[in-house]
């Protein structure tokens, strides 16, 4: 999209603009000129960031440019243009989506499932065109929500959903929040006045996983797959909410293009599909990347090989793809090939193995979690989906069961999207025999028998008896789990056993276990008891964020626990914090703040924390070594380290004032690479993040390792 000279020019311009503040601007004329320059450079930096994933300025500098533009537009509102980057996050609410007619009908694709189907397609194409050689462009089939985008005179004027293929819904304000959709693009350079482009809105698999975790936490039904999440997000009424969903748009087909005179350019000036994609890519769109994701194949054998290659790497691709699309490359042949009412004859989809399967629900059981939420779980006739045997699936909550009208004995369609937990997509009602039984939600807790309650605004039934055995067992096991105090040897089954024997009634009992008695139990010997004792002793010195995580405070997972730990000295101090104090912390909203406040205003809970302290569990942060050598630095780890576990490495970084996160972003300072690194390495390389090996990492920390961690690391 930008020549090296142009890039240099824009970087120079950026430097100049970064020195300007709103007070320096004398009049409207000057403001207009600067605003134009700002828009130009912001567009360039958006492209570097979102399309290339390789920014050349810091977030801080970007924000500075953006704010200056916003300030100018605030002072001189008449200078706002519809394509200004500031207009991406629209503020108004869209009440409903107006209908809009597509310039060209949005057709579907014919499907193929094997090599033979593809050879048939090739034969048909050759027959209809009378050619003996046909070139194909092959690209991924993105599994998201279909969209069409219209640009006129270089400006993005309208975007719509597929609708019935002829008429769609106008979702322009929502699409404007998606940063991979340029608000302007220089189509005129190619003689194009009006163009309609088709594409797909997708949600990255990681973003999807996180969104679903959040939804479950809030008692909302999760989305079945990234496609539904993307489609649902696009139809949100508030563009500001849409912007939070981090959607991305991929474009893959020009369906309409005319010049100033209204002459059709498809098949003439825009002759080849592969070149059309290259053009869109050069204009800043996210397309299948030329050479990497879209390939020009000279014959059907090459097509078949390329499809198979992608089927292999499907799971490691960050977005869901459900197949490949094979398109005749020469657009001038499209009219000869024609189309059916449903699909064009110049393209075909090659579908990968489905991630869905049908099976039967044999039974439904009810599980009580550590926060008392009662989850219905369907037991299934085991079925293989994408190489994994699935024999149970969460039915989420009562609303979900009612909405889908799920009954015991039903045939159901189950999906395992990406590597997420299985999900019931729908009931096959046609397969019903009349013998299916409705699922009766219990009125009482299946573990302790106390009446279940549903709080206003919540979808989950809960057992509110804090002493409910199922909850207590889950909470103790969670306290000891890897995410919290990491006590090896104290898993769920052991906790259950010790609970039954009366050894473990509450969390503090972990630190009072009767080891002599345990030695007498079947399956336990001197050695295993000694290992358990050691693991429990070691857990007393864990960093306090682990203790906070282990308390099972609602809405407080590992991330929030770390935030809290960063702002307190001792865990017990939280009893003196008000809701307002808590809300001031990053990413802690009203609901979470209330939950924390309630937890620390329950006498039992505070007593438990003091009891743990008495038993030798660390509840206060270690006085920081005078040398916070890693202060302000963010580390990410990938691959296996030989010195120590990743947890220990992270704890050392934190003890030295640094931060650790699990994924690489622009904010990462160092990526530490161990043996067999994962995809984070590539991402860090793309983002230009400093990459260091284990040796360099150890060099940085070796003279500063806190005493309690010294025996956990080999240097
Ligand atoms: S071409 C006129 N290319 O898959 C044909 N479609 O199941 C235009 N899709 O309706 C479609 N990736 O929404 C094309 N690379 C790709 C695609 C793609 C996903 C969608 C599209 C289509 C559906 C058919």
XYZ file of C-alpha atoms and ligand atoms in Angstrom:
739
model
C 0.000 0.000 0.000
C 2.827 2.419 0.811
C 6.100 2.703 -1.065
C 9.247 2.912 1.099
C 9.565 6.611 0.149
C 5.973 7.255 1.177
C 6.546 5.451 4.466
C 9.605 7.582 5.160
C 7.623 10.698 4.358
C 4.802 9.664 6.699
C 7.202 8.853 9.506
C 8.808 12.288 9.085
C 5.354 13.858 9.152
C 4.518 11.884 12.291
C 7.584 13.257 14.049
C 6.611 16.791 13.133
C 2.997 16.328 14.222
C 4.012 14.832 17.554
C 5.582 18.169 18.483
C 2.355 20.123 17.935
C -0.181 20.775 20.654
C -3.615 22.329 20.256
C -2.472 25.661 21.715
C 0.057 26.041 18.907
C -2.641 26.156 16.235
C -3.439 29.749 15.337
C -6.467 29.562 13.079
C -8.945 27.339 11.287
C -6.934 27.203 8.075
C -3.936 25.878 9.909
C -6.160 23.479 11.873
C -7.603 22.071 8.676
C -4.193 21.412 7.214
C -2.950 19.727 10.366
C -6.139 17.666 10.702
C -5.658 16.379 7.180
C -2.079 15.433 7.900
C -3.085 13.744 11.141
C -5.707 11.660 9.363
C -3.184 10.602 6.784
C -0.581 9.500 9.312
C -3.112 7.851 11.650
C -4.423 5.814 8.740
C -0.875 4.768 7.987
C -0.195 3.758 11.601
C -3.518 1.862 11.753
C -2.400 -0.102 8.733
C 1.008 -0.849 10.244
C -0.628 -1.955 13.476
C -3.713 -3.823 12.326
C -2.810 -5.181 8.942
C 0.954 -5.726 9.250
C 0.954 -6.197 13.049
C 4.218 -4.260 12.956
C 3.797 -0.727 14.295
C 6.493 1.914 13.982
C 5.363 4.162 16.831
C 4.458 3.507 20.448
C 0.894 3.352 21.764
C 1.609 6.565 23.598
C 2.624 8.400 20.441
C -0.360 7.030 18.575
C -2.711 8.245 21.304
C -1.066 11.647 21.189
C -1.749 11.999 17.461
C -5.281 10.771 17.922
C -6.010 13.175 20.745
C -4.669 16.129 18.851
C -7.027 15.296 15.985
C -9.899 14.925 18.428
C -9.058 18.263 20.054
C -9.003 20.004 16.677
C -12.358 18.488 15.734
C -13.780 19.551 19.066
C -12.658 23.131 18.620
C -13.687 23.303 14.952
C -16.489 20.719 14.554
C -17.054 21.825 10.978
C -13.689 20.233 10.134
C -14.917 16.727 11.012
C -15.041 14.481 7.955
C -17.047 11.236 7.811
C -13.890 9.271 7.111
C -11.917 10.741 9.998
C -10.380 8.011 12.194
C -12.130 9.658 15.143
C -15.445 8.610 13.648
C -14.686 4.914 14.048
C -16.219 4.632 17.462
C -19.585 6.169 16.874
C -21.256 7.397 19.990
C -24.922 7.307 19.056
C -27.061 4.234 19.496
C -28.498 2.605 16.419
C -32.044 1.668 17.223
C -32.588 -0.764 14.425
C -30.892 -1.713 11.218
C -32.390 -0.277 8.025
C -32.736 -2.612 5.063
C -30.431 -2.146 2.137
C -30.269 -3.707 -1.322
C -26.923 -5.244 -2.288
C -25.444 -3.991 -5.577
C -24.870 -7.615 -6.583
C -26.722 -10.546 -4.979
C -24.763 -12.219 -2.178
C -24.697 -15.788 -3.404
C -23.581 -18.825 -1.516
C -21.043 -21.434 -2.620
C -21.425 -24.977 -3.859
C -19.683 -27.470 -1.557
C -17.230 -30.259 -2.216
C -15.847 -32.729 0.280
C -13.170 -34.724 -1.503
C -10.703 -34.889 -4.333
C -13.234 -36.414 -6.722
C -15.687 -33.535 -6.211
C -12.898 -31.101 -7.048
C -11.956 -32.974 -10.225
C -15.632 -32.915 -11.263
C -15.683 -29.160 -10.735
C -12.554 -28.770 -12.877
C -14.133 -30.884 -15.636
C -17.341 -28.806 -15.594
C -15.402 -25.541 -15.760
C -13.394 -26.781 -18.727
C -16.512 -28.019 -20.504
C -18.380 -24.754 -20.070
C -15.451 -22.553 -21.097
C -14.107 -24.862 -23.793
C -10.599 -24.448 -22.360
C -8.092 -27.194 -21.705
C -6.163 -25.331 -19.014
C -7.761 -23.263 -16.285
C -5.947 -21.415 -13.536
C -7.474 -21.283 -10.047
C -6.963 -18.995 -7.068
C -7.320 -20.876 -3.790
C -7.852 -19.207 -0.417
C -9.220 -20.059 3.058
C -12.959 -20.173 3.619
C -13.364 -17.911 6.618
C -16.012 -19.040 9.046
C -17.544 -15.814 10.264
C -20.407 -13.482 9.471
C -20.694 -12.442 5.823
C -20.663 -8.737 4.995
C -20.629 -6.482 1.964
C -18.876 -3.120 1.855
C -19.530 -0.293 -0.575
C -17.016 2.453 -1.344
C -17.883 5.426 -3.466
C -15.383 8.086 -4.501
C -12.843 6.429 -2.200
C -15.035 6.651 0.900
C -16.598 3.746 2.797
C -20.272 4.620 2.543
C -22.148 1.495 3.532
C -21.746 -1.949 4.989
C -24.385 -4.624 5.305
C -25.091 -8.143 6.503
C -26.009 -10.846 4.012
C -29.712 -10.875 4.896
C -31.537 -12.949 2.305
C -28.773 -12.367 -0.242
C -30.701 -9.626 -2.049
C -31.519 -7.313 0.836
C -29.332 -7.072 3.923
C -29.228 -4.978 7.072
C -27.312 -1.721 7.026
C -24.785 -2.052 9.873
C -22.437 0.733 8.767
C -21.934 2.308 12.237
C -20.931 -1.061 13.667
C -18.603 -1.880 10.787
C -16.932 1.500 11.162
C -15.606 0.371 14.536
C -13.615 -2.440 12.898
C -10.101 -1.240 12.336
C -9.301 -3.551 9.416
C -11.999 -1.811 7.354
C -10.380 1.313 5.897
C -12.710 4.313 6.048
C -11.124 5.573 2.851
C -9.142 3.817 0.168
C -7.733 5.159 -3.048
C -9.832 3.172 -5.542
C -9.719 6.087 -7.974
C -6.107 5.199 -8.636
C -7.509 2.085 -10.310
C -10.248 4.011 -12.133
C -12.948 2.749 -9.769
C -15.783 5.058 -8.756
C -18.100 2.608 -6.991
C -17.121 -0.786 -5.679
C -18.827 -3.488 -3.640
C -16.607 -5.938 -1.800
C -17.568 -9.075 0.035
C -15.954 -10.341 3.136
C -16.349 -11.917 6.493
C -16.240 -10.547 10.002
C -14.308 -12.846 12.303
C -13.388 -13.107 15.928
C -9.929 -14.412 16.733
C -10.077 -17.761 18.597
C -8.313 -16.358 21.674
C -10.625 -13.331 21.858
C -13.567 -15.713 21.549
C -12.364 -17.898 24.401
C -11.939 -14.891 26.644
C -15.330 -13.444 25.734
C -17.025 -16.732 26.603
C -15.192 -17.001 29.912
C -16.415 -13.523 30.788
C -19.958 -14.332 29.735
C -20.060 -17.486 31.832
C -18.716 -15.535 34.786
C -21.541 -13.034 34.335
C -24.108 -15.807 34.045
C -24.718 -15.136 30.345
C -24.969 -18.003 27.851
C -21.698 -18.455 25.967
C -21.553 -18.331 22.170
C -21.344 -21.723 20.430
C -18.449 -20.671 18.212
C -16.517 -17.620 16.995
C -18.915 -17.273 14.049
C -21.944 -16.810 16.272
C -19.952 -14.490 18.503
C -18.978 -12.352 15.500
C -22.503 -12.341 14.066
C -24.023 -11.535 17.464
C -21.522 -8.746 18.061
C -22.236 -7.161 14.677
C -25.882 -6.823 15.572
C -25.331 -5.100 18.909
C -27.255 -1.873 19.097
C -24.423 0.148 20.531
C -21.341 0.595 18.317
C -19.267 1.296 21.421
C -20.003 -2.217 22.639
C -19.165 -3.570 19.189
C -15.777 -1.873 19.348
C -15.000 -3.772 22.568
C -15.498 -7.114 20.864
C -12.272 -6.767 18.852
C -13.754 -7.963 15.570
C -11.716 -8.226 12.412
C -12.869 -8.080 8.785
C -11.383 -10.121 5.959
C -12.361 -9.302 2.372
C -12.170 -11.834 -0.446
C -14.268 -10.869 -3.471
C -15.097 -7.850 -5.587
C -18.715 -8.295 -6.656
C -19.306 -4.935 -8.335
C -17.001 -2.262 -9.731
C -17.784 0.599 -12.107
C -15.846 3.621 -13.346
C -16.902 7.286 -13.634
C -19.031 6.474 -16.669
C -20.793 3.606 -14.957
C -18.919 1.020 -17.059
C -18.426 -2.401 -15.469
C -14.748 -3.088 -14.752
C -15.014 -6.717 -13.665
C -13.535 -9.039 -16.260
C -11.948 -6.172 -18.139
C -9.843 -3.715 -16.155
C -10.150 -5.952 -13.138
C -9.321 -9.134 -14.997
C -7.898 -11.623 -12.487
C -9.107 -12.518 -9.024
C -5.577 -12.936 -7.663
C -4.686 -9.415 -8.837
C -7.925 -8.052 -7.404
C -6.936 -9.462 -4.007
C -3.461 -7.965 -4.377
C -5.053 -4.612 -5.171
C -7.299 -4.747 -2.091
C -4.333 -5.779 0.045
C -2.300 -2.879 -1.314
C -5.150 -0.523 -0.427
C -4.906 -1.565 3.206
C -7.600 -4.238 3.458
C -7.051 -7.483 5.316
C -7.418 -10.040 2.536
C -6.115 -13.592 2.267
C -2.448 -12.594 2.190
C -0.986 -12.973 -1.330
C 1.398 -15.934 -1.532
C 0.846 -16.839 2.116
C -2.874 -17.433 2.281
C -4.043 -17.198 -1.323
C -2.290 -19.213 -3.984
C -2.474 -19.220 -7.735
C -2.667 -22.859 -8.873
C -1.975 -23.859 -12.462
C -4.092 -27.033 -12.346
C -6.472 -29.034 -10.173
C -3.677 -31.234 -8.734
C -2.019 -28.158 -7.303
C -5.401 -27.053 -5.963
C -5.924 -30.395 -4.196
C -2.461 -30.291 -2.608
C -2.935 -26.755 -1.374
C -6.310 -27.641 0.170
C -4.767 -30.596 1.998
C -1.879 -28.469 3.220
C -4.352 -26.065 4.826
C -6.475 -28.836 6.303
C -3.354 -29.887 8.243
C -2.698 -26.436 9.668
C -6.311 -25.481 10.226
C -6.154 -25.781 14.026
C -3.059 -23.648 14.409
C -4.545 -20.797 12.334
C -5.780 -18.051 14.717
C -9.192 -17.810 13.031
C -11.810 -20.461 12.342
C -11.792 -21.658 8.766
C -14.152 -24.363 7.604
C -12.606 -25.096 4.238
C -10.953 -23.560 1.204
C -12.516 -21.665 -1.668
C -11.411 -22.454 -5.207
C -12.094 -19.690 -7.727
C -11.507 -19.496 -11.464
C -8.805 -16.839 -11.626
C -9.870 -15.214 -14.893
C -12.879 -13.040 -14.062
C -13.711 -12.610 -17.761
C -14.821 -16.275 -17.722
C -17.418 -15.664 -14.996
C -20.205 -14.620 -17.367
C -19.683 -17.684 -19.548
C -19.776 -19.945 -16.519
C -22.844 -18.222 -15.088
C -24.566 -19.152 -11.887
C -27.475 -21.060 -10.433
C -29.950 -19.228 -8.218
C -27.845 -20.374 -5.285
C -24.192 -20.288 -6.290
C -21.776 -19.223 -9.013
C -20.316 -21.913 -11.282
C -16.868 -20.299 -11.225
C -16.178 -21.141 -7.594
C -16.562 -24.028 -5.185
C -15.912 -24.556 -1.494
C -13.813 -27.505 -0.350
C -15.113 -28.280 3.118
C -12.916 -29.594 5.921
C -13.988 -32.306 8.345
C -16.915 -31.012 10.387
C -16.426 -29.944 13.966
C -19.948 -31.042 14.740
C -21.597 -34.395 15.318
C -24.982 -35.673 16.400
C -25.437 -37.917 19.402
C -27.992 -38.728 22.082
C -28.435 -37.373 25.609
C -28.562 -40.350 27.964
C -28.908 -38.496 31.245
C -28.521 -35.144 32.943
C -26.658 -34.627 36.207
C -26.309 -31.466 38.304
C -22.897 -30.302 39.490
C -22.315 -27.813 42.282
C -19.338 -25.540 41.686
C -17.162 -23.734 44.222
C -19.302 -20.611 44.124
C -22.485 -22.631 44.586
C -23.624 -22.365 40.964
C -25.513 -25.476 39.952
C -24.652 -26.534 36.407
C -26.670 -29.106 34.477
C -24.407 -31.496 32.568
C -25.688 -33.830 29.866
C -24.178 -37.300 29.656
C -23.912 -38.280 25.993
C -23.524 -41.420 23.988
C -19.794 -40.959 23.292
C -19.077 -39.443 19.899
C -15.899 -38.395 18.123
C -15.605 -34.780 17.062
C -12.453 -33.634 15.302
C -10.393 -36.440 16.831
C -11.662 -36.105 20.429
C -14.245 -38.327 22.127
C -16.986 -36.260 23.713
C -19.174 -37.927 26.357
C -20.581 -35.015 28.311
C -21.504 -31.431 27.622
C -22.514 -28.554 29.844
C -26.121 -27.421 29.467
C -25.072 -24.080 31.014
C -28.232 -23.104 32.896
C -31.998 -23.445 33.050
C -32.634 -20.696 30.490
C -30.423 -22.473 27.975
C -32.329 -25.740 28.437
C -35.657 -23.960 28.067
C -34.618 -21.888 25.078
C -33.388 -24.930 23.161
C -36.097 -27.210 24.591
C -33.571 -29.903 25.489
C -34.922 -33.217 26.820
C -33.370 -36.461 28.048
C -33.275 -38.927 25.150
C -32.982 -36.165 22.520
C -30.663 -36.366 19.544
C -28.522 -33.252 19.633
C -26.017 -31.533 17.374
C -22.802 -30.981 19.339
C -19.989 -28.653 18.260
C -16.388 -28.443 19.422
C -15.153 -25.185 17.926
C -11.414 -24.512 18.084
C -10.176 -26.020 21.292
C -13.087 -24.802 23.367
C -15.462 -26.882 25.456
C -18.241 -28.720 23.588
C -21.568 -27.017 23.142
C -25.080 -28.087 22.104
C -25.976 -26.242 18.926
C -29.488 -27.609 18.572
C -31.897 -30.407 19.253
C -32.846 -32.567 16.275
C -36.573 -32.342 16.923
C -37.365 -34.413 13.825
C -35.779 -37.431 15.552
C -38.110 -37.311 18.557
C -40.058 -40.459 19.367
C -42.260 -39.009 22.087
C -40.369 -40.903 24.768
C -38.035 -37.996 25.570
C -38.263 -36.783 29.137
C -38.160 -33.135 30.205
C -35.206 -32.073 32.339
C -36.399 -31.211 35.809
C -34.197 -28.684 37.530
C -33.775 -29.583 41.184
C -35.339 -27.311 43.794
C -32.723 -28.330 46.314
C -28.969 -28.614 46.237
C -27.983 -32.117 45.084
C -25.181 -32.072 47.629
C -26.567 -30.546 50.842
C -30.288 -30.386 50.171
C -30.723 -26.704 50.960
C -33.161 -24.809 48.723
C -31.558 -23.346 45.604
C -31.963 -19.627 44.936
C -31.840 -17.516 41.826
C -30.844 -13.900 42.366
C -32.594 -11.179 40.377
C -30.909 -10.635 37.045
C -29.016 -13.935 37.209
C -29.569 -17.005 35.095
C -27.980 -19.498 37.481
C -29.474 -21.331 40.398
C -27.177 -21.297 43.394
C -26.773 -23.156 46.608
C -26.133 -20.370 49.119
C -25.166 -22.624 51.977
C -21.494 -21.717 52.444
C -20.976 -25.015 54.270
C -22.435 -27.151 51.483
C -20.084 -30.157 51.190
C -19.847 -30.051 47.382
C -18.924 -26.365 47.462
C -16.498 -26.740 50.335
C -14.750 -29.633 48.599
C -14.526 -27.674 45.319
C -13.215 -24.600 47.137
C -10.554 -26.519 49.048
C -9.472 -28.269 45.854
C -9.347 -24.944 44.028
C -7.266 -23.383 46.826
C -4.744 -26.205 46.333
C -4.917 -26.132 42.520
C -2.199 -25.096 40.115
C -3.812 -21.715 39.495
C -3.859 -20.892 43.215
C -1.552 -22.260 45.956
C -0.235 -25.050 43.748
C -0.104 -27.901 46.279
C 0.889 -30.983 44.362
C -0.794 -34.146 45.630
C -3.925 -32.419 46.905
C -6.265 -32.863 43.961
C -10.046 -33.098 43.932
C -10.186 -36.833 44.716
C -7.830 -36.571 47.689
C -9.756 -33.583 49.002
C -13.002 -35.566 48.734
C -11.462 -38.466 50.626
C -9.992 -36.281 53.388
C -13.298 -34.440 53.678
C -15.200 -37.679 54.199
C -12.692 -38.766 56.826
C -13.132 -35.456 58.620
C -9.500 -34.337 58.069
C -10.462 -31.382 55.914
C -13.507 -29.330 56.755
C -12.277 -25.876 55.863
C -9.347 -24.424 53.935
C -7.146 -23.823 57.041
C -7.349 -27.547 57.854
C -4.915 -28.087 54.962
C -2.222 -26.785 57.296
C -3.280 -29.086 60.150
C -3.520 -32.410 58.375
C -3.010 -35.463 60.627
C -0.105 -36.969 58.717
C 0.224 -39.912 61.113
C -3.338 -40.958 60.364
C -2.916 -40.430 56.633
C 0.041 -42.812 56.659
C -2.330 -45.551 57.779
C -4.653 -45.064 54.796
C -4.644 -47.441 51.896
C -2.572 -46.135 49.017
C -0.501 -43.812 51.227
C 3.032 -44.544 52.379
C 5.874 -42.713 54.183
C 7.114 -41.239 50.936
C 3.804 -39.954 49.553
C 2.854 -38.429 52.904
C 6.264 -36.752 53.131
C 5.815 -35.349 49.620
C 2.403 -33.990 50.499
C 3.704 -32.442 53.722
C 6.533 -30.799 51.795
C 4.192 -29.462 49.125
C 1.893 -28.017 51.793
C 4.815 -26.435 53.666
C 6.103 -24.860 50.451
C 2.719 -23.386 49.667
C 2.920 -21.229 52.808
C 5.342 -18.931 51.053
C 3.512 -18.342 47.803
C 3.062 -14.774 46.538
C -0.114 -13.275 47.909
C -1.886 -13.044 44.558
C -2.037 -16.850 44.625
C -3.642 -16.784 48.048
C -6.212 -14.242 46.834
C -7.005 -16.412 43.800
C -7.420 -19.407 46.092
C -10.089 -17.701 48.166
C -12.735 -18.300 45.443
C -14.097 -14.761 45.634
C -16.715 -14.453 42.923
C -15.475 -12.663 39.791
C -11.907 -12.701 41.112
C -9.764 -14.867 38.865
C -6.002 -14.881 38.462
C -5.856 -11.538 36.682
C -7.947 -9.591 39.198
C -6.070 -11.274 42.051
C -2.822 -9.920 40.659
C -4.314 -6.442 40.342
C -5.413 -6.537 43.972
C -2.043 -7.866 45.118
C -0.263 -5.021 43.356
C -2.195 -2.469 45.402
C -2.081 -3.897 48.920
C 0.513 -4.893 51.434
C -1.407 -7.650 53.196
C -4.478 -9.611 52.092
C -6.256 -8.793 55.353
C -5.967 -5.059 54.544
C -8.788 -5.525 52.056
C -11.285 -5.604 54.906
C -10.758 -1.846 55.233
C -11.331 -1.059 51.554
C -14.610 0.497 50.438
C -16.408 -0.334 47.206
C -15.308 3.068 45.866
C -11.656 2.349 46.704
C -11.869 -0.961 44.886
C -13.546 0.533 41.845
C -10.585 2.844 41.359
C -8.361 -0.123 40.517
C -7.778 -0.962 36.862
C -10.408 -3.254 35.333
C -12.425 -3.562 38.518
C -16.014 -2.499 37.950
C -18.996 -2.126 40.219
C -19.996 -5.809 40.344
C -16.502 -7.107 41.020
C -15.857 -4.395 43.617
C -19.056 -5.367 45.432
C -18.165 -9.002 45.420
C -14.729 -8.311 46.936
C -16.255 -5.949 49.484
C -18.843 -8.547 50.509
C -16.222 -11.234 50.852
C -14.096 -9.133 53.198
C -17.114 -8.068 55.212
C -17.995 -11.600 56.090
C -16.601 -12.420 59.523
C -15.967 -16.059 58.693
C -13.804 -15.108 55.734
C -11.706 -12.586 57.634
C -11.293 -15.089 60.440
C -10.082 -17.640 57.931
C -7.418 -15.279 56.603
C -6.086 -14.550 60.117
C -6.167 -18.261 60.858
C -4.099 -18.994 57.745
C -1.657 -16.283 58.792
C -1.355 -17.876 62.225
C -0.692 -21.229 60.593
C 2.273 -19.693 58.782
C 0.741 -18.858 55.419
C 2.152 -15.660 53.989
C -0.585 -13.023 53.729
C 1.722 -10.001 53.327
C 4.013 -9.130 50.470
C 7.680 -9.605 51.035
C 9.455 -6.347 51.629
C 10.721 -5.600 48.152
C 14.402 -5.989 47.625
C 15.930 -2.537 47.364
C 16.666 -3.363 43.760
C 13.500 -3.547 41.745
C 15.621 -4.360 38.783
C 12.760 -5.282 36.482
C 10.482 -2.412 37.519
C 8.002 -1.513 34.774
C 9.099 -4.291 32.425
C 6.630 -6.796 31.024
C 7.757 -10.346 30.255
C 6.126 -13.143 28.288
C 7.460 -16.705 28.219
C 7.220 -19.249 25.433
C 8.589 -22.790 25.216
C 10.133 -24.863 28.006
C 12.791 -23.434 30.297
C 15.492 -25.693 31.660
C 16.268 -23.639 34.783
C 12.884 -23.857 36.389
C 9.150 -24.034 35.802
C 7.455 -21.154 34.061
C 5.588 -20.333 37.272
C 8.859 -19.897 39.159
C 10.300 -17.734 36.391
C 7.171 -15.566 36.510
C 7.342 -15.289 40.275
C 10.940 -14.127 40.093
C 10.063 -11.472 37.519
C 7.260 -10.240 39.750
C 9.392 -10.303 42.874
C 11.833 -8.013 41.053
C 9.134 -5.501 40.188
C 8.346 -6.728 36.667
C 5.066 -7.928 35.230
C 4.230 -11.101 33.366
C 1.425 -11.780 30.914
C 0.479 -14.768 28.842
C 0.273 -13.213 25.444
C 2.497 -10.990 23.388
C 1.242 -7.485 22.707
C 2.713 -4.131 21.910
C 3.174 -3.631 25.641
C 5.504 -6.613 25.999
C 9.130 -5.652 26.682
C 10.746 -9.099 26.526
C 9.767 -12.464 25.124
C 11.808 -15.179 26.850
C 12.196 -18.114 24.497
C 12.745 -21.626 25.817
C 12.848 -24.984 24.043
C 10.132 -25.550 21.380
C 8.651 -22.056 21.407
C 5.040 -21.592 20.293
C 3.342 -19.061 18.073
C 4.194 -16.217 20.467
C 7.655 -16.079 18.912
C 6.304 -15.221 15.493
C 3.991 -12.622 16.927
C 6.825 -11.013 18.873
C 8.965 -10.950 15.741
C 6.143 -9.290 13.830
C 5.696 -6.698 16.537
C 9.425 -6.077 16.788
C 9.566 -7.070 20.451
C 12.887 -7.839 22.082
C 13.428 -11.588 22.111
C 15.854 -13.122 24.597
C 16.879 -16.701 25.290
C 17.012 -18.390 28.662
C 20.689 -17.563 29.134
C 20.095 -13.840 28.714
C 17.104 -14.028 31.040
C 19.132 -15.743 33.761
C 21.860 -13.168 33.321
C 19.310 -10.430 34.074
C 18.010 -11.997 37.250
C 20.758 -14.160 38.668
C 22.061 -11.700 41.250
C 18.658 -10.705 42.507
C 16.742 -13.937 43.113
C 14.780 -13.755 46.381
C 15.870 -16.322 48.996
C 12.624 -18.253 49.035
C 12.859 -18.962 45.339
C 16.544 -19.832 45.262
C 16.075 -23.574 45.681
C 13.522 -23.648 42.855
C 15.899 -22.525 40.172
C 18.987 -24.121 38.676
C 21.548 -21.737 37.258
S -16.490 -16.191 -2.332
C -20.179 -15.286 -5.003
N -14.522 -16.560 -0.683
O -18.731 -18.760 2.603
C -19.297 -16.060 -4.136
N -16.746 -16.818 0.157
O -20.588 -21.028 2.378
C -18.729 -15.207 -3.101
N -16.854 -17.325 2.560
O -21.443 -17.024 1.247
C -18.154 -15.967 -2.025
N -14.682 -17.326 2.907
O -19.954 -15.792 3.023
C -15.862 -16.569 -0.826
N -12.663 -16.820 0.690
C -13.996 -16.808 0.534
C -14.870 -17.069 1.606
C -16.255 -17.072 1.380
C -15.876 -17.467 3.468
C -18.301 -17.443 2.875
C -19.221 -16.536 2.091
C -20.151 -17.498 1.365
C -20.084 -18.709 2.230
C -20.516 -19.935 1.499
